[in-house]
GROMACS .gro file of C-alpha atoms in nm:
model
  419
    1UNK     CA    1  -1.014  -5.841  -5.505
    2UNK     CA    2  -1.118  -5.788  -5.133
    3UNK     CA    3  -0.812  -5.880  -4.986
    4UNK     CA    4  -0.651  -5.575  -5.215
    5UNK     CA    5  -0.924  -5.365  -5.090
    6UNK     CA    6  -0.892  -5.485  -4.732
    7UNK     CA    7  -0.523  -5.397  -4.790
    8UNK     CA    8  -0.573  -5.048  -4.913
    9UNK     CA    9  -0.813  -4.975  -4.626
   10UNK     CA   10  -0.574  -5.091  -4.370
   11UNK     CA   11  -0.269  -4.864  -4.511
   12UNK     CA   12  -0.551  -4.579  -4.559
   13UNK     CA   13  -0.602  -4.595  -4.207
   14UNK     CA   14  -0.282  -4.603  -4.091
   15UNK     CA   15  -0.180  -4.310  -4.293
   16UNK     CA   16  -0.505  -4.153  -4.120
   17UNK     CA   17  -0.349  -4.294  -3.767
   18UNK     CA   18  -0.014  -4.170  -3.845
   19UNK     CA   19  -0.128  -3.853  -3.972
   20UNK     CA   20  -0.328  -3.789  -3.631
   21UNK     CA   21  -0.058  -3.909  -3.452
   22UNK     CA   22   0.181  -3.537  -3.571
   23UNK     CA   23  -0.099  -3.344  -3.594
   24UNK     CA   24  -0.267  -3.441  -3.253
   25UNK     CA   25  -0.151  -3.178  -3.012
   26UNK     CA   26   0.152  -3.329  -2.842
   27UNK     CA   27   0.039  -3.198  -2.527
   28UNK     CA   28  -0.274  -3.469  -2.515
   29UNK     CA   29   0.006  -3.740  -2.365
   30UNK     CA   30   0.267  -3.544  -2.227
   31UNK     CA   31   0.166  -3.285  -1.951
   32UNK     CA   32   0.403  -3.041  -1.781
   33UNK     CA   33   0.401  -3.178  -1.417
   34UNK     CA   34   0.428  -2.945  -1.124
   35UNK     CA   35   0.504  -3.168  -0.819
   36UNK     CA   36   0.529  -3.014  -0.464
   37UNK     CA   37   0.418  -3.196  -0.081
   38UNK     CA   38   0.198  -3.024   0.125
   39UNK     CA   39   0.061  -3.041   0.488
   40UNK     CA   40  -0.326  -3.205   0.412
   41UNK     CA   41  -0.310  -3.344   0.757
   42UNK     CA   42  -0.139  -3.250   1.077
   43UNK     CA   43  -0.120  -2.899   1.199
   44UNK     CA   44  -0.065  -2.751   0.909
   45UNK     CA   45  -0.364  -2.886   0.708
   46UNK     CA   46  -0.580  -2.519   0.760
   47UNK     CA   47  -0.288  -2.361   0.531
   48UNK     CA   48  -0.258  -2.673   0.302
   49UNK     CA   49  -0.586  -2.705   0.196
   50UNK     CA   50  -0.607  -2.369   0.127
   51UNK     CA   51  -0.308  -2.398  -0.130
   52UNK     CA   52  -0.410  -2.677  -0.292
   53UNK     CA   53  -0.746  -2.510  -0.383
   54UNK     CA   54  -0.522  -2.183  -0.490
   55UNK     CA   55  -0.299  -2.383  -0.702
   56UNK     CA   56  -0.588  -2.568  -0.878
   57UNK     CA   57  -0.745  -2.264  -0.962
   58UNK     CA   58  -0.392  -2.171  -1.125
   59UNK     CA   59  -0.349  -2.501  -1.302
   60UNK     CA   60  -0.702  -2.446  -1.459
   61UNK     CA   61  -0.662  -2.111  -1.563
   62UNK     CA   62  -0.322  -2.186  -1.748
   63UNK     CA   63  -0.466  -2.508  -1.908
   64UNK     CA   64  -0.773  -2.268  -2.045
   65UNK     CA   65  -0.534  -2.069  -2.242
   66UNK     CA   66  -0.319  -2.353  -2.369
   67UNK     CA   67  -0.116  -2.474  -2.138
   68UNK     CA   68   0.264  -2.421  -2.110
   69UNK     CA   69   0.481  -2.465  -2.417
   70UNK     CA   70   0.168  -2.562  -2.560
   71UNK     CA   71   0.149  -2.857  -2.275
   72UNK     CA   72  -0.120  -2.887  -2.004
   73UNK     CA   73  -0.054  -2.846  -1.669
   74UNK     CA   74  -0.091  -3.136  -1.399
   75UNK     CA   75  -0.048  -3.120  -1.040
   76UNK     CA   76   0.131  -3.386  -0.871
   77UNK     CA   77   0.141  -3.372  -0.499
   78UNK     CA   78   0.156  -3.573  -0.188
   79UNK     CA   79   0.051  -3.527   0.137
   80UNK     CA   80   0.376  -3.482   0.434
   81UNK     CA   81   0.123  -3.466   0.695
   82UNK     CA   82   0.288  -3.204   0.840
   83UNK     CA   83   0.579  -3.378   0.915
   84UNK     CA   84   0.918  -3.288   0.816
   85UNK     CA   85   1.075  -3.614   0.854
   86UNK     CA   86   0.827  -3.733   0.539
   87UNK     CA   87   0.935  -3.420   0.304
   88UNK     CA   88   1.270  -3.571   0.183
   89UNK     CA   89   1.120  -3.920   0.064
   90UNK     CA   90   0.840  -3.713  -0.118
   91UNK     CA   91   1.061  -3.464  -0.285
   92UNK     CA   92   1.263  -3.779  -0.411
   93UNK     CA   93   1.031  -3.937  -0.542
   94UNK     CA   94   0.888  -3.630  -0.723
   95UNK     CA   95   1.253  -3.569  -0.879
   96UNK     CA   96   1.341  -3.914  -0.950
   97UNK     CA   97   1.045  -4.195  -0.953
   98UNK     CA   98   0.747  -3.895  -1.081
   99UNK     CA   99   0.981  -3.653  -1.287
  100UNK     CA  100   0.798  -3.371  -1.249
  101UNK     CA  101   0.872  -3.077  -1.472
  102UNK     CA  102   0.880  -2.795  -1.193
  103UNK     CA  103   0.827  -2.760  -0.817
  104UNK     CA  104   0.644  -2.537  -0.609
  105UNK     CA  105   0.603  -2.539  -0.247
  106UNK     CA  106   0.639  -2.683  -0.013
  107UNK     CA  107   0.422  -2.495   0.279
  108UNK     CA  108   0.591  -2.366   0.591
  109UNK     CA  109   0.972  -2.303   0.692
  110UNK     CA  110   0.975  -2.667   0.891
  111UNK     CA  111   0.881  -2.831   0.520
  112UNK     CA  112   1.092  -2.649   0.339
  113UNK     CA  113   1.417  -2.664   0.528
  114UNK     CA  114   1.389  -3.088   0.516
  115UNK     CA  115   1.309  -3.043   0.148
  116UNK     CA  116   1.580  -2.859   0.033
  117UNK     CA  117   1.872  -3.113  -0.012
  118UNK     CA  118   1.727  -3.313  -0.236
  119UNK     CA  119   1.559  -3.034  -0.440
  120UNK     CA  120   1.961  -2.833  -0.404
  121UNK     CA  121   2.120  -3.243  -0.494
  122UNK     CA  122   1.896  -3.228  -0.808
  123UNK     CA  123   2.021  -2.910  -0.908
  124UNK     CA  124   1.653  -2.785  -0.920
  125UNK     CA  125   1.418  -2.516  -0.872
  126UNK     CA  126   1.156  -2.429  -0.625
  127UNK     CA  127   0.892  -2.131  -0.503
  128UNK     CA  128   0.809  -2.216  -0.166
  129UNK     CA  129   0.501  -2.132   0.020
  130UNK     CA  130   0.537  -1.876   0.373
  131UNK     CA  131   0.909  -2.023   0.431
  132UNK     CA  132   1.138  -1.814   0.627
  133UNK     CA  133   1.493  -1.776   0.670
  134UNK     CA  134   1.558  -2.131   0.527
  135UNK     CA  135   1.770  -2.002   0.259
  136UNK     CA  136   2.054  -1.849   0.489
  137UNK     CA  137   2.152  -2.207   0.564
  138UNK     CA  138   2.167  -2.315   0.210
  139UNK     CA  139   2.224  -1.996   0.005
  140UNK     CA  140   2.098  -2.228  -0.294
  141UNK     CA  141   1.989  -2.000  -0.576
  142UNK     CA  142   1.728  -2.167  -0.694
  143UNK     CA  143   1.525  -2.105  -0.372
  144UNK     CA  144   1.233  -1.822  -0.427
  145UNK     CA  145   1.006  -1.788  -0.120
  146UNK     CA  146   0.679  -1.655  -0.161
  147UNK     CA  147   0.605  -1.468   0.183
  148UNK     CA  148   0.621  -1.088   0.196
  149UNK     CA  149   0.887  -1.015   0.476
  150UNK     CA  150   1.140  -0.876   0.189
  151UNK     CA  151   1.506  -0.854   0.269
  152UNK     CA  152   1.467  -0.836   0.638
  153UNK     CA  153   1.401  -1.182   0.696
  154UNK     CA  154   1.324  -1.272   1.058
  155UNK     CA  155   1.301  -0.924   1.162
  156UNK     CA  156   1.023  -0.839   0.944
  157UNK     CA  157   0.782  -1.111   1.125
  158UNK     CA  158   0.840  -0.905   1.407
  159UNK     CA  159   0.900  -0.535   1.376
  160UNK     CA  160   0.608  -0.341   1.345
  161UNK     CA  161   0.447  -0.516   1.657
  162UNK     CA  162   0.725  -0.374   1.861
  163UNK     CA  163   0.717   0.005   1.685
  164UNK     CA  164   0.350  -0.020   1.758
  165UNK     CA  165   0.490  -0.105   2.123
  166UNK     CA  166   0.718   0.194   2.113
  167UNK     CA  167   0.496   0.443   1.947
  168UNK     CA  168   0.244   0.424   2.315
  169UNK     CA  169   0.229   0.647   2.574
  170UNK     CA  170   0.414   0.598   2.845
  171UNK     CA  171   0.651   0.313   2.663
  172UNK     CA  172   0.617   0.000   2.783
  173UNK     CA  173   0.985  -0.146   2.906
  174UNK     CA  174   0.983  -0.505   2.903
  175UNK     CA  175   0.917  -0.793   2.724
  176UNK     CA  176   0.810  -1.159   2.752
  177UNK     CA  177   0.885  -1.369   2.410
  178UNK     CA  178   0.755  -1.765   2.402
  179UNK     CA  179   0.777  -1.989   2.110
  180UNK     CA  180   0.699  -2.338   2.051
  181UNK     CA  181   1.054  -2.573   1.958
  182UNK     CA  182   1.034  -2.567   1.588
  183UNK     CA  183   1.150  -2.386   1.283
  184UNK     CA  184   0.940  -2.129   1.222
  185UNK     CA  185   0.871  -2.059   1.576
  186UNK     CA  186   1.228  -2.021   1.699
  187UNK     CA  187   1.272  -1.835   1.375
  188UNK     CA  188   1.000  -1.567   1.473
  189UNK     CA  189   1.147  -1.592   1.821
  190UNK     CA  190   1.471  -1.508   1.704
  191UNK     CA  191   1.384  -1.167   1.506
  192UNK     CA  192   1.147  -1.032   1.778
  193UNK     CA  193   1.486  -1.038   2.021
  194UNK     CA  194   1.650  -0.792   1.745
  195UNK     CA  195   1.386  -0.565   1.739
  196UNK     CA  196   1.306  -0.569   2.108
  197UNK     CA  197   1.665  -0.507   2.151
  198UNK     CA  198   1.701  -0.260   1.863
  199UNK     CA  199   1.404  -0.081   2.012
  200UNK     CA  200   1.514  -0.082   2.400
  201UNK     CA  201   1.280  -0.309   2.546
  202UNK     CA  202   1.448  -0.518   2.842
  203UNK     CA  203   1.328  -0.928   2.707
  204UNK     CA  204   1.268  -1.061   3.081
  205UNK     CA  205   1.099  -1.367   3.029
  206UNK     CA  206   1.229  -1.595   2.656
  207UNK     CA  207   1.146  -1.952   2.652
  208UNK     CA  208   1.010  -2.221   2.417
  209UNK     CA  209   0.759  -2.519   2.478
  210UNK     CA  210   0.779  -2.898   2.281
  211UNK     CA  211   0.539  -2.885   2.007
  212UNK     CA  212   0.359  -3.182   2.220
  213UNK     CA  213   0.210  -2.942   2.428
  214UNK     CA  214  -0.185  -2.948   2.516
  215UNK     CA  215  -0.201  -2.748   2.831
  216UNK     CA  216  -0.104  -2.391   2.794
  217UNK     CA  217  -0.185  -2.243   3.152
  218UNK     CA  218   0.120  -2.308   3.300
  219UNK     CA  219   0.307  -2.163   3.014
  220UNK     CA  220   0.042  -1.853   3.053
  221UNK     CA  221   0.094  -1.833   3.453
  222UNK     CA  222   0.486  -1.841   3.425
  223UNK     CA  223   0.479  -1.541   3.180
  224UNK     CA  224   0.237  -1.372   3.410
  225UNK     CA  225   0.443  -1.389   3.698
  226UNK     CA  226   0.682  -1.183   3.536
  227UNK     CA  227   0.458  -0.852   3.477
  228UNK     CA  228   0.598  -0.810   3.163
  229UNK     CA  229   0.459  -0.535   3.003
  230UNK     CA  230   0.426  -0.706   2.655
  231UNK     CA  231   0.402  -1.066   2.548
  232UNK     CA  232   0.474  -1.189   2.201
  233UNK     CA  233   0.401  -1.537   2.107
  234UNK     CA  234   0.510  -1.778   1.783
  235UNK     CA  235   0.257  -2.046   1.779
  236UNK     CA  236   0.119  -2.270   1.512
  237UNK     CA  237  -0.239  -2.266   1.454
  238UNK     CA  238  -0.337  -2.550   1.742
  239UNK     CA  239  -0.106  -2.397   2.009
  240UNK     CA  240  -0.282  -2.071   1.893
  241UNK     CA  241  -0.642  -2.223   2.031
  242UNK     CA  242  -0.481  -2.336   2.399
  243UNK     CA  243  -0.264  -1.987   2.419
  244UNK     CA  244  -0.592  -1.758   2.370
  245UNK     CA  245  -0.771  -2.007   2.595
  246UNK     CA  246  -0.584  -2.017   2.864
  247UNK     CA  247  -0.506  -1.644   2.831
  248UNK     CA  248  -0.891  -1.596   2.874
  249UNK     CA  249  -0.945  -1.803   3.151
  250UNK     CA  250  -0.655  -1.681   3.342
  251UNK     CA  251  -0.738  -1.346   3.292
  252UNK     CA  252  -0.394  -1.246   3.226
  253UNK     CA  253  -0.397  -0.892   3.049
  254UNK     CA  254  -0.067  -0.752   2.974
  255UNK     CA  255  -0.077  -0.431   2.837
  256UNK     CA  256   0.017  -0.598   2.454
  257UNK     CA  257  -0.012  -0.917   2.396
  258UNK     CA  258   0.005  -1.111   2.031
  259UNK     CA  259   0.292  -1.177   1.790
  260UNK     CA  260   0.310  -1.407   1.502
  261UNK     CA  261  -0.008  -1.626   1.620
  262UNK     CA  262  -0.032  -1.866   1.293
  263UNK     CA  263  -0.396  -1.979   1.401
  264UNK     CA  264  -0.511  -1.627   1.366
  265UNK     CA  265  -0.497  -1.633   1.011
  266UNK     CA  266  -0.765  -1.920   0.948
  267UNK     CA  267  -1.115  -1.823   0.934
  268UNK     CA  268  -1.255  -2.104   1.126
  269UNK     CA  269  -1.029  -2.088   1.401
  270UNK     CA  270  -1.127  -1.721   1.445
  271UNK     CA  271  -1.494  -1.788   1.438
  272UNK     CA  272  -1.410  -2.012   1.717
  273UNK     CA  273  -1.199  -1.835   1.920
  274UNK     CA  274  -1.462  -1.495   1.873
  275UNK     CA  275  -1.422  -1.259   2.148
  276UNK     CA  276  -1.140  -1.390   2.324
  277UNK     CA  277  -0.951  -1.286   2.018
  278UNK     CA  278  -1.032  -0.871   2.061
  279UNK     CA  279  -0.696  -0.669   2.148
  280UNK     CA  280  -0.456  -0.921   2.036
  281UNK     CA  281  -0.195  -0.782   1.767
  282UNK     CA  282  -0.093  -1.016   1.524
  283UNK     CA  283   0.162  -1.045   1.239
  284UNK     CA  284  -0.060  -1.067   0.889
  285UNK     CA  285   0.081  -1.182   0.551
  286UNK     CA  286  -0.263  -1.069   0.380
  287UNK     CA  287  -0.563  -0.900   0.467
  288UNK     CA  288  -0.857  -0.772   0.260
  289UNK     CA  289  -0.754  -0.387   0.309
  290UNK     CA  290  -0.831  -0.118   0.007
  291UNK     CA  291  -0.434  -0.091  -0.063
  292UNK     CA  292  -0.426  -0.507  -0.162
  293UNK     CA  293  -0.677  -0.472  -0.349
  294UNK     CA  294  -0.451  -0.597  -0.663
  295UNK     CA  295  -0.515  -0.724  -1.045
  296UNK     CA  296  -0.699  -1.036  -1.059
  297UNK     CA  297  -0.718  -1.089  -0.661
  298UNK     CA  298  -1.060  -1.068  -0.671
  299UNK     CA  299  -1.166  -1.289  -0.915
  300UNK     CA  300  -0.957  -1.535  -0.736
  301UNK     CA  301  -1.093  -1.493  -0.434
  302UNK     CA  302  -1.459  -1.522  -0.563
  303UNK     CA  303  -1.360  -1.855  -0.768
  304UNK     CA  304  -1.168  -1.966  -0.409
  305UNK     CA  305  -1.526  -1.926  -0.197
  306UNK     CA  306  -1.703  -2.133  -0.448
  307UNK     CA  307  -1.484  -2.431  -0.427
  308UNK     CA  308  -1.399  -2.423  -0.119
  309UNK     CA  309  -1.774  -2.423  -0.001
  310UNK     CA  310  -1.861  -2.787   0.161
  311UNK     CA  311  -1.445  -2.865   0.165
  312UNK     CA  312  -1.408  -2.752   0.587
  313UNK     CA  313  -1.173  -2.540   0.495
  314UNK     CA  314  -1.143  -2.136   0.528
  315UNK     CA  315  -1.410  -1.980   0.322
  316UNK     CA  316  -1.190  -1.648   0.228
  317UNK     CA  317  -0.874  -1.799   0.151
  318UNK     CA  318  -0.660  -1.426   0.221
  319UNK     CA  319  -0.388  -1.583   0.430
  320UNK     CA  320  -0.255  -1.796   0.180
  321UNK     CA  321  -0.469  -1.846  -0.136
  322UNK     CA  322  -0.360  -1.536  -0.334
  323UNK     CA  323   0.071  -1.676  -0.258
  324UNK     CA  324  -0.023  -1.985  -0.387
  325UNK     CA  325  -0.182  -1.871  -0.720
  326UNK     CA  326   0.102  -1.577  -0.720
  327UNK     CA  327   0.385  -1.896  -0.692
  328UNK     CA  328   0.207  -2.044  -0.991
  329UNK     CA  329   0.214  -1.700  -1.192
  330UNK     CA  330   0.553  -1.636  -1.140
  331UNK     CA  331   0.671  -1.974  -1.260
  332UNK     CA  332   0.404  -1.959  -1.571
  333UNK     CA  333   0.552  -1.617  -1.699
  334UNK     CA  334   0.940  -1.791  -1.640
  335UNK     CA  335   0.859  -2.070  -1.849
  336UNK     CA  336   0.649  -1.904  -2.134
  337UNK     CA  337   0.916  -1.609  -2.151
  338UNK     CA  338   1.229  -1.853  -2.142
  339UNK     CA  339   1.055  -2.150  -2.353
  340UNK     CA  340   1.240  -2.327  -2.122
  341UNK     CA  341   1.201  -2.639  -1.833
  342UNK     CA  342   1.556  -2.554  -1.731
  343UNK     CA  343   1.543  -2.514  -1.348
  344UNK     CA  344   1.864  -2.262  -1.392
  345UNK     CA  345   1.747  -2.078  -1.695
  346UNK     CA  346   1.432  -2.047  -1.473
  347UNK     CA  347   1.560  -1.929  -1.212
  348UNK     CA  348   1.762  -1.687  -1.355
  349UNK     CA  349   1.491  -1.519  -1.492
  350UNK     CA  350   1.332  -1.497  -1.175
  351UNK     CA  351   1.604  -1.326  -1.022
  352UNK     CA  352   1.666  -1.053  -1.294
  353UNK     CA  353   1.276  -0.924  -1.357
  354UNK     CA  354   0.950  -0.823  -1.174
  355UNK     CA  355   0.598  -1.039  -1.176
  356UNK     CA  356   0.258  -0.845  -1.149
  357UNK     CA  357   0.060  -1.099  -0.947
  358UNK     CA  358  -0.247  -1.127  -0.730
  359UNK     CA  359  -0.047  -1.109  -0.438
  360UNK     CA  360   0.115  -0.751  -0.587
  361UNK     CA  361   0.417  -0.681  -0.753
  362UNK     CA  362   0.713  -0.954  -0.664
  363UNK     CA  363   1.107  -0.855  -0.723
  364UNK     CA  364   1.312  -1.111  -0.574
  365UNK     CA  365   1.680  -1.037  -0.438
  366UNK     CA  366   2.009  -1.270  -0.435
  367UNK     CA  367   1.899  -1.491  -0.212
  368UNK     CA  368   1.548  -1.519  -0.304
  369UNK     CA  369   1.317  -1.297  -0.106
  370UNK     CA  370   1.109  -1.019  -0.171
  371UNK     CA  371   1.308  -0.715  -0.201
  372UNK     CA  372   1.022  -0.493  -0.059
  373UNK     CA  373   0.816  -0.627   0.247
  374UNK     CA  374   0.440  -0.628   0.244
  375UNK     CA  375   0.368  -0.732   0.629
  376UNK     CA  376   0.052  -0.555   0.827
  377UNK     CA  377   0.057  -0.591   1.182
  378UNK     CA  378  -0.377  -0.604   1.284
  379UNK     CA  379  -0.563  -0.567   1.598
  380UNK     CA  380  -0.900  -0.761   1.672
  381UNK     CA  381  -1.167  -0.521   1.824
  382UNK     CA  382  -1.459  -0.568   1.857
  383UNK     CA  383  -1.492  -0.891   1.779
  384UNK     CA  384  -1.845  -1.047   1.803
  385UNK     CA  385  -1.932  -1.441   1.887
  386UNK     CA  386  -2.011  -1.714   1.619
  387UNK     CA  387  -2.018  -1.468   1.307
  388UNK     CA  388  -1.816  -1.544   1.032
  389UNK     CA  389  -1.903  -1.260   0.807
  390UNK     CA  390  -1.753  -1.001   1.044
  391UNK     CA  391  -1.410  -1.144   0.884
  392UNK     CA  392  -1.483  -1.077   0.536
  393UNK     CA  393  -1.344  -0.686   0.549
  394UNK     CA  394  -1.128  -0.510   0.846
  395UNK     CA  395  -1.382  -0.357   1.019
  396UNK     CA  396  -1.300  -0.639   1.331
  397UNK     CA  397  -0.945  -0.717   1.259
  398UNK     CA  398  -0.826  -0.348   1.208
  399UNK     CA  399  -0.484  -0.281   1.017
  400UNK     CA  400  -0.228  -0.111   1.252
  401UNK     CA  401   0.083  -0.075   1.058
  402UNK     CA  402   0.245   0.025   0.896
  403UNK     CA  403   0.097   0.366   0.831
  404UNK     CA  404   0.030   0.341   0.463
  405UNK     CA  405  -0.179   0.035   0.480
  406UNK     CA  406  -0.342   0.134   0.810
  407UNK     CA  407  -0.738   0.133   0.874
  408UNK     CA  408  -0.723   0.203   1.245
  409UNK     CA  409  -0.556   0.321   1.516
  410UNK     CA  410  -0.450   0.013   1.821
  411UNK     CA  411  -0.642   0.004   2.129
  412UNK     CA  412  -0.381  -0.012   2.395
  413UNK     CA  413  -0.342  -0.130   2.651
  414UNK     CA  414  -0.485  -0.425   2.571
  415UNK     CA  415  -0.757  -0.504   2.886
  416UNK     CA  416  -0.941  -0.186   2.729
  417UNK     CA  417  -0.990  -0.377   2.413
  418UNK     CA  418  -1.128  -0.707   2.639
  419UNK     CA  419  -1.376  -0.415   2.757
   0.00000   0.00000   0.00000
């Protein structure tokens, strides 16, 4: 009699187990992965960070409202140390040892260029994070970059700090360009030699130094032995610090001087830097202006300075936070619109609509850019020592161009603005 009974509970309860087993969401042992690598360490780490915190945010917010497909979301990611020659082995192992689901990332056109043949070999999909030019090489199209220099490519990096050039009175004629030897450098390098040629500047002095670099003052004296009239640099955030340094100390004061100055888009790196920063013209991706003030940025932004608090990392987030969670919108509306984890069906619903994201709305073209560019060129002025709240608005780092974004007019030349 209790061995019967002891029977009939043990089939009751595996009739419960099996019963829990299809109605148990199947999404409780099978998440969606999203892998990607990302530069935690190294140069790049200031940008990194910041897009890991973004993409979190993302993941948490789609895994509120169900997940995809009715799956959670999981991040898998690895750290390249920003260090191209470790992006292939990372992306492999994502595809082929992890399986991820989908891919985002990675950060920076250096990253993304040594990620791309295995993500192209695997036949799969990616939104990378402020890449540039990479897909000319490849022409993959399954490449989506997330970076707001639309069809223009290079040229965009570059162009409205040499109208701004053009637009002054008297015109200044010639031009000093330096870059440090790597991708995105000698990429920017490249498109400010169209535009100064397109706009008639005479490019005097054009050289690159080895990313090794530590002491910029010769670098800074050579250029100022040419009395160029402007100067426009490529620089990652560290070479940033010794360029506006040594600038400083030399006293060298062309009558422009900036260009795409990575550094200058981290928060803590401006505190730092303070006043030696004021009349410098930079290239901006995103600033807090009225006209970007888009659906949902804000709350992101908000949930950004919370978590980020106590992390050493930038406190605002605008240079890179809102394309992060933007990358993971566009790829949440291809999935939940296709019901698909095809990487082709994926991407060729990327190509044929529009996304309304934080970071505004996104069209791609043909080969995967934006098909309208949303670069501001800014000016620091005014710029006070140690105070990190001046850089929550654009009261100190005033938008310049182009016209329908602006805030403020340039200060030119640029020793008034040292004033």
């Amino acid at each position: 009699m209790f061995k019967i009974a002891r029977r009939k509970l043990l089939a009751l309860a595996a009739a419960s187990l099996a019963t829990f087993a299809v109605t148990m969401p199947s999404h409780a042992a099978d998440p969606i992965k999203v892998g990607f690598s990302m530069s935690l360490t190294g140069p790049g780490a200031p940008a990194g960070k910041q897009i890991v915190v973004a993409l979190e945010i993302w993941r948490d917010d789609v895994n509120a409202k169900g997940g995809l497909l009715g799956r959670p979301v999981e991040l898998t990611y690895y750290d390249d140390q920003s260090n191209p020659a470790n992006v292939p082995g990372i992306y492999a192992k994502l595809l082929t040892v992890d399986k991820v689901d989908l891919l985002v990332g990675p950060y920076s056109t250096n990253m993304t260029a040594a990620a791309m043949p295995a993500i192209i070999q695997q036949k799969k999909m990616t939104i990378s994070l402020l890449t540039i030019g990479v897909n000319e090489k490849f022409n993959y199209p399954g490449h989506f970059s997330m970076v707001p220099v639309g069809p223009d490519g290079v040229k965009a990096f570059s162009q409205g700090y040499f109208e701004l050039a053009a637009a002054q009175n008297p015109k200044p004629k010639t031009v000093a360009i330096v870059a440090a030897d790597s991708e995105f450098a000698r990429t920017s390098a490249d498109g400010a030699r169209e535009n100064a040629k397109a706009l008639g500047f005479n490019i005097i002095y054009d050289k690159s130094y080895p990313p090794s670099t530590t002491d910029f003052a010769p670098i800074i004296r050579g250029i100022q032995a040419t009395n160029a009239d402007i100067v426009f640099v490529a620089a990652y955030p560290v070479d940033t610090v010794g360029i506006v340094r040594a600038a400083n100390e030399i006293g060298y004061t062309p009558k422009m001087f900036g260009g795409t100055l990575v550094g200058l888009l981290v928060t803590p790196i401006k505190v730092q830097l303070g006043p030696l920063m004021n009349g410098i013209v930079i290239m901006e991706s995103f600033v807090p202006a009225p006209t970007f003030n888009f659906p949902g940025l804000k709350e992101l932004l908000t949930r950004y300075g919370e978590l980020a608090k106590g992390q050493q990392i930038d406190p605002f987030g605008y240079g890179f936070a809102p394309f992060a969670y933007a990358a993971g919108q566009i790829l949440a509306t291809a999935v939940n619109e296709t019901k698909s984890l095809d990487h082709q069906v994926l991407a060729k619903y990327i190509h044929e609509h529009k996304f309304n994201t934080v970071a505004g709305e996104i069209e791609y073209n043909k080969a995967g850019d934006w098909t309208k560019p949303r670069t501001v060129f800014t000016q620091f002025q005014g710029v006070a020592p140690g105070n990190l709240e001046q850089f929550r608005g654009v009261e100190k780092q005033v938008v310049l161009w182009p016209k329908e974004h602006a805030t403020g007019k340039m200060i030119y030349p640029y020793a008034e603005a040292k004033k």
